[in-house]
mmCIF file of C-alpha atoms and ligand atoms in Angstrom:
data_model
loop_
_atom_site.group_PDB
_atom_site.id
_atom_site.type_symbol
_atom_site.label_atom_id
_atom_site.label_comp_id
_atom_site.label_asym_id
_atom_site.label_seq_id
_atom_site.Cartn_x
_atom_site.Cartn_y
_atom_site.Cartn_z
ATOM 1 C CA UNK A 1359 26.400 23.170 3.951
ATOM 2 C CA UNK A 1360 29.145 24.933 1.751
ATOM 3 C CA UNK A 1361 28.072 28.237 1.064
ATOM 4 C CA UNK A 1362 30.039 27.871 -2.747
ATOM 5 C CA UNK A 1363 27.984 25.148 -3.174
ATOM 6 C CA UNK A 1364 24.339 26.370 -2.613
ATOM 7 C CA UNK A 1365 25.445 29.832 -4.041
ATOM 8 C CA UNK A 1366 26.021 27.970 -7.074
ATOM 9 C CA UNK A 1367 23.232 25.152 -7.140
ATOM 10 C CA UNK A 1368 20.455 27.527 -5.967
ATOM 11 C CA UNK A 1369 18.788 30.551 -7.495
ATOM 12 C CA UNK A 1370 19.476 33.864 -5.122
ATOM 13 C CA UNK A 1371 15.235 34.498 -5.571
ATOM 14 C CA UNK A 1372 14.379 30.722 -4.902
ATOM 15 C CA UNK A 1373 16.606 30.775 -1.379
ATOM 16 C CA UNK A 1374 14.828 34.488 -0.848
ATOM 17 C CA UNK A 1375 11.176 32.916 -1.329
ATOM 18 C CA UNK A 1376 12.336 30.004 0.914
ATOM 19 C CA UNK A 1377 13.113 32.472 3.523
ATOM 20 C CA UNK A 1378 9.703 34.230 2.981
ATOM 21 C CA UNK A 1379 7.923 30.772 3.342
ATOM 22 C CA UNK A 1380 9.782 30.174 6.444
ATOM 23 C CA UNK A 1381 9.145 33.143 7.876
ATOM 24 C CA UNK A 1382 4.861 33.158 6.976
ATOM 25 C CA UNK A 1383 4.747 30.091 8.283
ATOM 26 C CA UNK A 1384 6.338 30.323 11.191
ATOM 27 C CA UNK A 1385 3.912 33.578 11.865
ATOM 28 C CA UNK A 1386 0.953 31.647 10.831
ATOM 29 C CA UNK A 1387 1.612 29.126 13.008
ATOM 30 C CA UNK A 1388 2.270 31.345 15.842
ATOM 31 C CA UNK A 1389 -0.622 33.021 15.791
ATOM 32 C CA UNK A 1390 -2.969 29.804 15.448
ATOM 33 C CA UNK A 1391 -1.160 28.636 18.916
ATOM 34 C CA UNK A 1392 -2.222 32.059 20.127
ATOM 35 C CA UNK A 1393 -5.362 31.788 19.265
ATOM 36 C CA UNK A 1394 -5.619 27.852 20.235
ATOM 37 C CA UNK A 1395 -4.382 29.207 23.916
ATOM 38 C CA UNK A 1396 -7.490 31.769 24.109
ATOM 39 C CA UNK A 1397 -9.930 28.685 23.378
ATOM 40 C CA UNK A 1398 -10.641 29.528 19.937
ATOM 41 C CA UNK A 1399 -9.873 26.613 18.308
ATOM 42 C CA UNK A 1400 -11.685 23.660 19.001
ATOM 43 C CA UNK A 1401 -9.445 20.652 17.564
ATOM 44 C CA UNK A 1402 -5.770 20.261 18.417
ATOM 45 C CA UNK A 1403 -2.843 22.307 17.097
ATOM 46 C CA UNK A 1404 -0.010 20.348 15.467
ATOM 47 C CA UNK A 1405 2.627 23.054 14.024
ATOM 48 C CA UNK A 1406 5.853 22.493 12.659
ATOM 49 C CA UNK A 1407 7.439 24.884 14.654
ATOM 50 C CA UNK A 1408 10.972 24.687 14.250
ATOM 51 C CA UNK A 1409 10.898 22.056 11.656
ATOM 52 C CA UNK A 1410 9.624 24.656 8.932
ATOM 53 C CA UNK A 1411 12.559 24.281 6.569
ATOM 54 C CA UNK A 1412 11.313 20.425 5.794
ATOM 55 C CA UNK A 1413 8.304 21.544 4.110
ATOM 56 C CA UNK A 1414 9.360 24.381 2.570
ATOM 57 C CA UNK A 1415 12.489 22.752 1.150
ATOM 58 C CA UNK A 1416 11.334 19.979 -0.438
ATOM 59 C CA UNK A 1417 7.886 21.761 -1.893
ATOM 60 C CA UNK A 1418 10.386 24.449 -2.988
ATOM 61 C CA UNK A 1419 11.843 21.700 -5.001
ATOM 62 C CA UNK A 1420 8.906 20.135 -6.720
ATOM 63 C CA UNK A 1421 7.532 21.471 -9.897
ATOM 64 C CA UNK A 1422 3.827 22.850 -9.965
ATOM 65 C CA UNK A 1423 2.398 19.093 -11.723
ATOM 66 C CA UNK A 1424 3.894 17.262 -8.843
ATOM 67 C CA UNK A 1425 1.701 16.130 -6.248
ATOM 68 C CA UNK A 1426 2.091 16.024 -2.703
ATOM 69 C CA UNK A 1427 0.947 13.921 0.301
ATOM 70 C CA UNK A 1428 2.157 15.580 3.254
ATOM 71 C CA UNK A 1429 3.147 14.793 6.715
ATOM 72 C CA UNK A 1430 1.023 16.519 9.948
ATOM 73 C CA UNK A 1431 3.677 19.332 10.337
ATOM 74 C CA UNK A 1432 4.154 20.508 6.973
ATOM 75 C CA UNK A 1433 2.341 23.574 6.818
ATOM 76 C CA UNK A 1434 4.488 25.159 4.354
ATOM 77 C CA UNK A 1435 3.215 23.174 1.781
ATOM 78 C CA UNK A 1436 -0.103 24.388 2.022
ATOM 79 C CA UNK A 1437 1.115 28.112 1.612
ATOM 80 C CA UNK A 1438 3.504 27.182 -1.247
ATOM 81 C CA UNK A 1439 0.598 25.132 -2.955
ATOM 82 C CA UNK A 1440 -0.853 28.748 -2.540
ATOM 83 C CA UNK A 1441 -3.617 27.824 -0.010
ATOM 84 C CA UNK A 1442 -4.218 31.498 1.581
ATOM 85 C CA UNK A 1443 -3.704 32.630 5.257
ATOM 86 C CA UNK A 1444 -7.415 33.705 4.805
ATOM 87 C CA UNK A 1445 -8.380 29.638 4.109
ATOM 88 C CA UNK A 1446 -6.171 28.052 6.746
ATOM 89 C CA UNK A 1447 -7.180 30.323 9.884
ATOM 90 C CA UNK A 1448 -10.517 29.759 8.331
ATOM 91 C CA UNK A 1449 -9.862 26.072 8.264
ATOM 92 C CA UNK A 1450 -8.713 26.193 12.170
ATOM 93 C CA UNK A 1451 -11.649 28.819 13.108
ATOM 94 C CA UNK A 1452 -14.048 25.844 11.232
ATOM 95 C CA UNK A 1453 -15.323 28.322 8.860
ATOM 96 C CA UNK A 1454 -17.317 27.840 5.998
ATOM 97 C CA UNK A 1455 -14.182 29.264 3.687
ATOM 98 C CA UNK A 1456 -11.692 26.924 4.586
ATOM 99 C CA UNK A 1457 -10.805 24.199 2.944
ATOM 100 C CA UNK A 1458 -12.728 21.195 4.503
ATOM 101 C CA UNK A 1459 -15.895 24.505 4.800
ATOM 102 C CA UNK A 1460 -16.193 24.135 8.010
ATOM 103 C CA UNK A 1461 -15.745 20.379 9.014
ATOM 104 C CA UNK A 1462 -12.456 19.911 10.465
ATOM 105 C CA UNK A 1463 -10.194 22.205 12.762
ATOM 106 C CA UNK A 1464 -6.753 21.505 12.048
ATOM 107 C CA UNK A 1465 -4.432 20.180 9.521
ATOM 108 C CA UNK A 1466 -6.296 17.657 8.315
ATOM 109 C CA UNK A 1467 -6.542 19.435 4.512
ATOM 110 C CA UNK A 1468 -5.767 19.358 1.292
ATOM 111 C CA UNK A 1469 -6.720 20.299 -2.701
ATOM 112 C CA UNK A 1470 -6.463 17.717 -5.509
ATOM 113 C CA UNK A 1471 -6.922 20.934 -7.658
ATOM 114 C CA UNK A 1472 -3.963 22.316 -5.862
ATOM 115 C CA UNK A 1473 -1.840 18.943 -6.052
ATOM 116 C CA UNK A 1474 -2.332 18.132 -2.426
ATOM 117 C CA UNK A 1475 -3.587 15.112 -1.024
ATOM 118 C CA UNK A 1476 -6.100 15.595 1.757
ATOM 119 C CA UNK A 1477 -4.220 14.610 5.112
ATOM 120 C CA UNK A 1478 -5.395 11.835 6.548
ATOM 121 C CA UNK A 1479 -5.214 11.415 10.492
ATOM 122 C CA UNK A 1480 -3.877 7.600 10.155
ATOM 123 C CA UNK A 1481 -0.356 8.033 10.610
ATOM 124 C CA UNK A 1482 1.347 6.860 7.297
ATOM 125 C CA UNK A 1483 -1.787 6.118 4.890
ATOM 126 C CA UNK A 1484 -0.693 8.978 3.027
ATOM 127 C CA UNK A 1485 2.473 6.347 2.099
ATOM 128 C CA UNK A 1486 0.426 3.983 0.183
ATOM 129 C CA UNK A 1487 -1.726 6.704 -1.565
ATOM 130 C CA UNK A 1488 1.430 8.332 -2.383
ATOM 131 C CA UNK A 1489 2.707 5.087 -3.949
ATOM 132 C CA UNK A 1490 -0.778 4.465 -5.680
ATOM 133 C CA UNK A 1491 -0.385 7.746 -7.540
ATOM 134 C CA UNK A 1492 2.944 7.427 -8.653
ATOM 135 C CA UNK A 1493 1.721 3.765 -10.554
ATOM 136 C CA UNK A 1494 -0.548 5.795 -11.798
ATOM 137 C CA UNK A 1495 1.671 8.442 -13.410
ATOM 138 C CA UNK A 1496 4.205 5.361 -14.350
ATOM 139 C CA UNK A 1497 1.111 3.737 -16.020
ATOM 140 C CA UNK A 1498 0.255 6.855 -17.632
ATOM 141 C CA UNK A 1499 3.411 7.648 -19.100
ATOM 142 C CA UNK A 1500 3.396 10.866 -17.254
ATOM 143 C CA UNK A 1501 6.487 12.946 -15.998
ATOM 144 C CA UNK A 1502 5.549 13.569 -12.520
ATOM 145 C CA UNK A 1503 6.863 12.617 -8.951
ATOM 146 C CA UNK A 1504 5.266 12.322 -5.694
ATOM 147 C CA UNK A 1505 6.589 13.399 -2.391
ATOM 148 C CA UNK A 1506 5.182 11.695 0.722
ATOM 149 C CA UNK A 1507 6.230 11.782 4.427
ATOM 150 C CA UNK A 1508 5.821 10.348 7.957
ATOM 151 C CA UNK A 1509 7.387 10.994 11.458
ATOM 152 C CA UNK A 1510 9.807 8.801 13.137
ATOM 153 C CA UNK A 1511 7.083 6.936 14.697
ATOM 154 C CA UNK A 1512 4.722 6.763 11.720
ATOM 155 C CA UNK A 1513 8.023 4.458 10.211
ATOM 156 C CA UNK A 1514 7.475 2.268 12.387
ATOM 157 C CA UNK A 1515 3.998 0.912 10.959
ATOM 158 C CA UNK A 1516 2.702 -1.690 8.765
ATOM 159 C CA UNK A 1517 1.601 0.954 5.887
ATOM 160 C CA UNK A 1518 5.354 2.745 5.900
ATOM 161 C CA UNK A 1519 6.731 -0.750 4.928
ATOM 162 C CA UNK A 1520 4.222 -1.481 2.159
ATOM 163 C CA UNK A 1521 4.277 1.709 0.537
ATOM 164 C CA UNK A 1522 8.264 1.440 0.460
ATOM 165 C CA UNK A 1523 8.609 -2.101 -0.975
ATOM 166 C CA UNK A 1524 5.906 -0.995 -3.386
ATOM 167 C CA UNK A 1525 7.476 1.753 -4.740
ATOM 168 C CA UNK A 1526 11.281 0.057 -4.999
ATOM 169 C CA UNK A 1527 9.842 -2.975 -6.724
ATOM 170 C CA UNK A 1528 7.914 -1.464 -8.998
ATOM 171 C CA UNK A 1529 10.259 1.711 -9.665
ATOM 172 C CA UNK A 1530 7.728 4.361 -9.044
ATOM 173 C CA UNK A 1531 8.310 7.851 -9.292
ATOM 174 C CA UNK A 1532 8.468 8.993 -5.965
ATOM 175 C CA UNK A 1533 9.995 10.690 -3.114
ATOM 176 C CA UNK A 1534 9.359 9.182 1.079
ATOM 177 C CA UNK A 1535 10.685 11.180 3.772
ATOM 178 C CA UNK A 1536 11.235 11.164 7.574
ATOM 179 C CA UNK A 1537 10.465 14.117 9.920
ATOM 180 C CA UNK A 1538 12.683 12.369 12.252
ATOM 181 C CA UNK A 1539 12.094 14.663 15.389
ATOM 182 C CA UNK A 1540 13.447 12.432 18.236
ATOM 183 C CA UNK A 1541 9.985 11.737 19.675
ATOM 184 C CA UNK A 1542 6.437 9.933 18.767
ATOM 185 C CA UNK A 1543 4.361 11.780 21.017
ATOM 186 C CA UNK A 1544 6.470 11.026 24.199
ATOM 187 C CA UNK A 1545 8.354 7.607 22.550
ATOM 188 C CA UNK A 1546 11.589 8.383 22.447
ATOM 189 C CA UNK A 1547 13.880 7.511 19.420
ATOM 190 C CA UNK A 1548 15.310 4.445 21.158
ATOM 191 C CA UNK A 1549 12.187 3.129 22.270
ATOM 192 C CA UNK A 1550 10.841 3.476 18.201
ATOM 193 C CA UNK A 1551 13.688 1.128 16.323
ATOM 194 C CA UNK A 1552 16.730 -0.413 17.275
ATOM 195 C CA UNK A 1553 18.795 1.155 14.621
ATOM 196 C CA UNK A 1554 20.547 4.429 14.865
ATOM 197 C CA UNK A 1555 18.949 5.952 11.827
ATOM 198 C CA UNK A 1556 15.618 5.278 10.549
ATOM 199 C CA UNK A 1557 17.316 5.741 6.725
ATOM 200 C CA UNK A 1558 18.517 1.971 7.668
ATOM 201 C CA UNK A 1559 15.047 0.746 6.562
ATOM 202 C CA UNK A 1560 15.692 2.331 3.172
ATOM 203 C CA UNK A 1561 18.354 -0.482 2.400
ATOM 204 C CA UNK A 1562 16.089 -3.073 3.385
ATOM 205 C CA UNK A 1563 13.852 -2.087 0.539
ATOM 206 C CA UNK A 1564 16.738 -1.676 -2.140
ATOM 207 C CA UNK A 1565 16.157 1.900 -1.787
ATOM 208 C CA UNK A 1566 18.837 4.998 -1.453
ATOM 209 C CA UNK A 1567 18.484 7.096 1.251
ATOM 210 C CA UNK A 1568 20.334 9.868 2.700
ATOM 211 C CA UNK A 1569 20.639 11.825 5.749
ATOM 212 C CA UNK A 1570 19.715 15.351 5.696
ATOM 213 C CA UNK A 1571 19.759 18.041 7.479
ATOM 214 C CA UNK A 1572 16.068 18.954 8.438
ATOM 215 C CA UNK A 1573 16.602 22.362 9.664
ATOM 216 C CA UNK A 1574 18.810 23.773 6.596
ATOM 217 C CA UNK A 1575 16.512 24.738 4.262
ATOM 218 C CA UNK A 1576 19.097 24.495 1.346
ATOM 219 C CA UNK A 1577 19.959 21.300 2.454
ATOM 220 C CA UNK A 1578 16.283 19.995 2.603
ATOM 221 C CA UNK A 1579 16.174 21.791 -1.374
ATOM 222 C CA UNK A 1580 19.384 20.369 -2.724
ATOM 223 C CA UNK A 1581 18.820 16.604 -1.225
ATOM 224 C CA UNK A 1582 15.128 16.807 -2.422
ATOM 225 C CA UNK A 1583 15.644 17.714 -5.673
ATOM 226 C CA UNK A 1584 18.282 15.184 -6.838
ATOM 227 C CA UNK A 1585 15.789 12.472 -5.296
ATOM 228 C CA UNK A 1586 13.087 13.916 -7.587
ATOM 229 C CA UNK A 1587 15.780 14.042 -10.498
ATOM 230 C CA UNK A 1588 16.115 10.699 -9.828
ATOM 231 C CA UNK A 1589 12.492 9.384 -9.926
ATOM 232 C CA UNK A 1590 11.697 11.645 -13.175
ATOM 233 C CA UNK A 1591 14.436 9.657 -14.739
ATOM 234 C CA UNK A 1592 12.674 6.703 -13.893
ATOM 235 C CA UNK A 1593 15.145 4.961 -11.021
ATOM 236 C CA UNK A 1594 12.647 4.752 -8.447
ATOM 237 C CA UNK A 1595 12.156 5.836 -5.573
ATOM 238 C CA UNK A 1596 14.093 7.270 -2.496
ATOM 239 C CA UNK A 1597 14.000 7.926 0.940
ATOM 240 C CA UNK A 1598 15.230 11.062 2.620
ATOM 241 C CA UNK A 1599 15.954 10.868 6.874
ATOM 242 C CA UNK A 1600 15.500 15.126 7.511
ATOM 243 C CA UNK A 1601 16.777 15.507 11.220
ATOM 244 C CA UNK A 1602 14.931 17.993 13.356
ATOM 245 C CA UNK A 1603 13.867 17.881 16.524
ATOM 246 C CA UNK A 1604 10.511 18.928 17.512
ATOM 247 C CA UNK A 1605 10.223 22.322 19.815
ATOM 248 C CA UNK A 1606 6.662 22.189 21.003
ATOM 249 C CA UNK A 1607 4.797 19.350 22.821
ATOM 250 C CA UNK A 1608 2.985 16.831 20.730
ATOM 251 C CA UNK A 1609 0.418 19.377 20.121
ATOM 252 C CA UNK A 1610 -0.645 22.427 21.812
ATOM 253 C CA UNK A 1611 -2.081 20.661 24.234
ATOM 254 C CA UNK A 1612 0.884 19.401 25.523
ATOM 255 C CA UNK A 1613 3.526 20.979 27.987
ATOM 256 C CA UNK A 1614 5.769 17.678 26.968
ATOM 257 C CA UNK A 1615 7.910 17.791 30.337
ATOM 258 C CA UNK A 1616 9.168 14.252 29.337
ATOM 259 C CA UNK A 1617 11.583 16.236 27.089
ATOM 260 C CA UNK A 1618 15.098 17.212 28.133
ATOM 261 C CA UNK A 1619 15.292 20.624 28.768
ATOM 262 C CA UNK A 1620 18.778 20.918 27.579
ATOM 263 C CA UNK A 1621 18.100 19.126 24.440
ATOM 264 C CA UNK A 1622 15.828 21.781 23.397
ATOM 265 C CA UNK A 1623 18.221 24.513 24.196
ATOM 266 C CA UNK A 1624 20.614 22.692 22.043
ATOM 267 C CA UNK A 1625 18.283 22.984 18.895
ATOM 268 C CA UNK A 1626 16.476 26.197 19.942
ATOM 269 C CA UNK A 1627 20.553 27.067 18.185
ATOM 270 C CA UNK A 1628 19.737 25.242 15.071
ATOM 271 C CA UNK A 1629 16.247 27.126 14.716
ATOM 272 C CA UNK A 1630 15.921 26.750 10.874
ATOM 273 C CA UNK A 1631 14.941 30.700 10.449
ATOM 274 C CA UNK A 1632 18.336 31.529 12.162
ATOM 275 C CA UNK A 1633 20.158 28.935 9.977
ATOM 276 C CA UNK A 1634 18.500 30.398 6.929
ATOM 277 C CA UNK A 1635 19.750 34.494 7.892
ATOM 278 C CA UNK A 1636 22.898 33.207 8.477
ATOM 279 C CA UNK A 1637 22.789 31.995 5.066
ATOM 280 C CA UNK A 1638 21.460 34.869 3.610
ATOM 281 C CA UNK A 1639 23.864 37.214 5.342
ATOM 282 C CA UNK A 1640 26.942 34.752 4.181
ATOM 283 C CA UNK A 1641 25.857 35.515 0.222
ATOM 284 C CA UNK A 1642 25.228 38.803 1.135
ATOM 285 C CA UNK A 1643 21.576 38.240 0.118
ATOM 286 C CA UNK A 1644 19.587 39.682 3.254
ATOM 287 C CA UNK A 1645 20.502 41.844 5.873
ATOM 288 C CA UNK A 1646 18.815 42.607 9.457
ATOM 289 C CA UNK A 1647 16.411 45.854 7.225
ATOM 290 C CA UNK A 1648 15.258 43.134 4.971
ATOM 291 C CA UNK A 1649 14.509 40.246 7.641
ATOM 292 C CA UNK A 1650 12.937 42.927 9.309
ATOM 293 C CA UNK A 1651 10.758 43.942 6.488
ATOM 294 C CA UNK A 1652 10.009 40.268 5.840
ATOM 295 C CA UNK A 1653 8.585 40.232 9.407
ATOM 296 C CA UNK A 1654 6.111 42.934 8.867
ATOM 297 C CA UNK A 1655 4.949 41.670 5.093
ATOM 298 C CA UNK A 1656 4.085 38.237 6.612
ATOM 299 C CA UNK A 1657 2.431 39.551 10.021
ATOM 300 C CA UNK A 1658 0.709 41.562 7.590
ATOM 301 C CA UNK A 1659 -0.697 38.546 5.957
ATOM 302 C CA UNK A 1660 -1.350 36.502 8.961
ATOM 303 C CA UNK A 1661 -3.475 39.339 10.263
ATOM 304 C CA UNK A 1662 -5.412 39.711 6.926
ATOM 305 C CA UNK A 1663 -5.983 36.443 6.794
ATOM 306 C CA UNK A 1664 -7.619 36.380 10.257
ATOM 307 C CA UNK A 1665 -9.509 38.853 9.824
ATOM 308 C CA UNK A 1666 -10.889 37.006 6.215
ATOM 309 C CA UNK A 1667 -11.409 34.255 8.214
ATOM 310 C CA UNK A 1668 -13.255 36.145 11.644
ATOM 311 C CA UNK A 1669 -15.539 37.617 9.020
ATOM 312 C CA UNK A 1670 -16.661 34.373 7.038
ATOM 313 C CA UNK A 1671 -19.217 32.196 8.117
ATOM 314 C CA UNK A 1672 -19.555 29.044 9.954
ATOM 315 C CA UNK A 1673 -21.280 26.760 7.624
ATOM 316 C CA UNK A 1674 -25.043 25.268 7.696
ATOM 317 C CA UNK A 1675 -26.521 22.231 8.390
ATOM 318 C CA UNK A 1676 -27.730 21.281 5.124
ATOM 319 C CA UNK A 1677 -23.555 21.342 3.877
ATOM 320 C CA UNK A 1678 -22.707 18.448 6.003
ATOM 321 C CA UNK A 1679 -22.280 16.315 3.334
ATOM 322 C CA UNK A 1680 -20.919 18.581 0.812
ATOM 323 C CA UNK A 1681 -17.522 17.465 -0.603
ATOM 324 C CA UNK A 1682 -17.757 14.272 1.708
ATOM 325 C CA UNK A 1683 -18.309 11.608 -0.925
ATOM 326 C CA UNK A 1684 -16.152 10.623 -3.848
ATOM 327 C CA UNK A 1685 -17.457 12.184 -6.398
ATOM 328 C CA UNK A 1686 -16.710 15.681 -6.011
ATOM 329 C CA UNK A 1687 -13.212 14.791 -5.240
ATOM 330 C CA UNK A 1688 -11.952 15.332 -8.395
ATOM 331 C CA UNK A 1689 -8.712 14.409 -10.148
ATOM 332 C CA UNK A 1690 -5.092 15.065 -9.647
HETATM 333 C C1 TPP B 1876 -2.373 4.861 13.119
HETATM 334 C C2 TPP B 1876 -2.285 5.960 14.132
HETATM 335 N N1 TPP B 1876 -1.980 5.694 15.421
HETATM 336 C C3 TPP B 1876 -1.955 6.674 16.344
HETATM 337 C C4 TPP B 1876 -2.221 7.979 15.966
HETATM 338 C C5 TPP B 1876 -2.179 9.106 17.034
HETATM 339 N N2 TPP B 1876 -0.977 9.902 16.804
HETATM 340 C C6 TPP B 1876 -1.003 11.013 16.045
HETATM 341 S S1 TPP B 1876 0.525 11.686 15.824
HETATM 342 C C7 TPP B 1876 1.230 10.500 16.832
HETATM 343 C C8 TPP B 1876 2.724 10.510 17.076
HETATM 344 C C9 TPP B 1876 3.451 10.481 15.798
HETATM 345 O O1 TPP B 1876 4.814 10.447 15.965
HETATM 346 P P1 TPP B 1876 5.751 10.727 14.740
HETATM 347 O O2 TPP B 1876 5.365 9.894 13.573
HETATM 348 O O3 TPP B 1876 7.133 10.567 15.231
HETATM 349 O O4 TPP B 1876 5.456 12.248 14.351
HETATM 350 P P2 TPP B 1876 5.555 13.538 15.288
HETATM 351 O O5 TPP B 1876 4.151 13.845 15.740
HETATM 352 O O6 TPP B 1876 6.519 13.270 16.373
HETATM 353 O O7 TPP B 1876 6.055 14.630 14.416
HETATM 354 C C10 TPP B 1876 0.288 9.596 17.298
HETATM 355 C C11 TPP B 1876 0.582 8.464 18.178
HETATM 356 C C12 TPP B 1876 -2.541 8.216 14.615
HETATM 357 N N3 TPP B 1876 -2.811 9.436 14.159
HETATM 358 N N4 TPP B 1876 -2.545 7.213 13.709
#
């Protein structure tokens, strides 16, 4: 992207407190596969390694009212919608103090309270839901957008397509997006669609889309907000394609050898945290003393937050069915 252009468009402390959410997240994430690989963690470990700048762009670029239904590797929506380190190790440790206290272990989370849909495991339900919500700020006269997501392959399902139509014929205020990664488990791209770009299923909907790229974080900002400019004006919906490519297998779990080596050492050059110094260097807002110091502040916080979570309690039989049923949901 032209440096002019972001140095203009973006706010020198909103690109530094992209960095920062980069950065923890890449840490926290780190340190759950760490402690996934000394057995742990019981459930499976999805991160968004590599891919960070998605989630942190685009929740960068929604206001606090918005609401969010967010994709399985967005973990830097969770820490922007100020979950803690303390609650999400918690979360993965299936501790009492996480979010779902104690009865899931992964990323299946979220806070009404906090403007994030619960993540559902049924890849591209949160489309719908997203698309339910914005009728309901439409009907409601109020000014707020959602911003939903799916993978590659999740676009390839019934829900993606009924969510989308939805929203364009009705004009709802809100955002899709692609974490367009190259592979659905171990589908290739090719084997997913027969189009080069999964944006081409935005036109069939009457809906703009645009290509981004997924591992500029300014990029991810500057393309998300004009799409939520444009549903807050009320002109619908729009779907954003972010490129990335994702760096880890499938999950944890998964040495994914069915992935081109050389492929990976071709984005392992894109990493979005390099992108983002080079950035910050080029407006002569960072250095290597301050990336540095952002290291320490966040494995600082990753640390506390495991220890927070180490300490808590595992939760008791007679909570099983606390915060299962409807009506302690609450409202968004
Ligand atoms: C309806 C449904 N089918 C299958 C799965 C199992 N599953 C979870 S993630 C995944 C691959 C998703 O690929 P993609 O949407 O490209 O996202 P990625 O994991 O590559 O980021 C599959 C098959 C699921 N969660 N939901």
């Amino acid at each position: 992207m032209d440096v002019a252009v972001i140095a203009k468009e973006i706010k020198r402390d909103d690109l530094l407190q992209m960095y920062y959410y980069l950065r923890l997240t890449r840490a926290l994430e780190d340190r759950i596969t760490a402690l996934y690989r000394q057995g742990r963690i019981v459930g499976g470990v999805y991160t968004s390694h590599g891919m960070e700048a998605i989630a942190v762009g685009y929740a960068s670029a929604l206001e606090r009212d918005d609401v969010i239904a967010p994709f399985h590797r967005d973990m830097g929506v969770f820490l922007i919608r100020g979950f803690t380190t303390g609650e999400i190790l918690a979360q993965y440790l299936g501790k009492r103090t996480g979010p779902t206290k104690g009865k899931d272990g992964n990323v299946h989370m979220g806070d009404l309270k906090r403007g994030v849909f619960g993540f559902v495991s049924h890849l591209a339900d949160n489309l719908p839901v997203a698309a339910g919500a914005a009728l309901a700020f439409k009907i409601r006269g109020e000014s707020r957008v959602v911003f939903a997501g799916t993978g590659d392959g999740g676009s390839s399902r019934g829900d993606f397509h009924e969510a989308m139509n939805f929203a364009a014929v009705r004009k709802l205020p809100v955002v899709f997006f692609c974490n367009n990664n190259q592979y659905a488990y171990s589908t290739p791209l090719h084997l997913q669609m027969a189009i080069p770009n999964v944006v081409d299923r935005a036109k069939a909907y009457g809906m703009p889309g645009e290509i981004v790229d997924g591992n500029d974080v300014a990029a991810v900002y500057l393309a998300a907000k004009r799409a939520i400019v444009r549903a807050r004006a009320g002109e619908g919906p729009t779907f954003l394609e972010f490129k990335t490519m994702r760096m880890h297998g499938h999950s944890e779990h998964d040495p994914a050898k069915y992935v081109p080596r050389e492929l990976l050492e071709e984005w392992k050059k894109k990493d979005p945290i390099l992108k983002a110094e080079q950035l910050l260097k080029q407006l002569s807002y960072g250095d290597e003393p301050y990336f540095q110091e952002v290291t320490e502040r966040v494995k600082g916080e990753v640390e506390a937050g495991l220890e927070f979570a180490e300490q808590s309690p595992l939760p008791e039989g007679p909570e099983v069915l606390e915060g299962v049923f409807a009506e302690s949901a609450g409202s968004y």
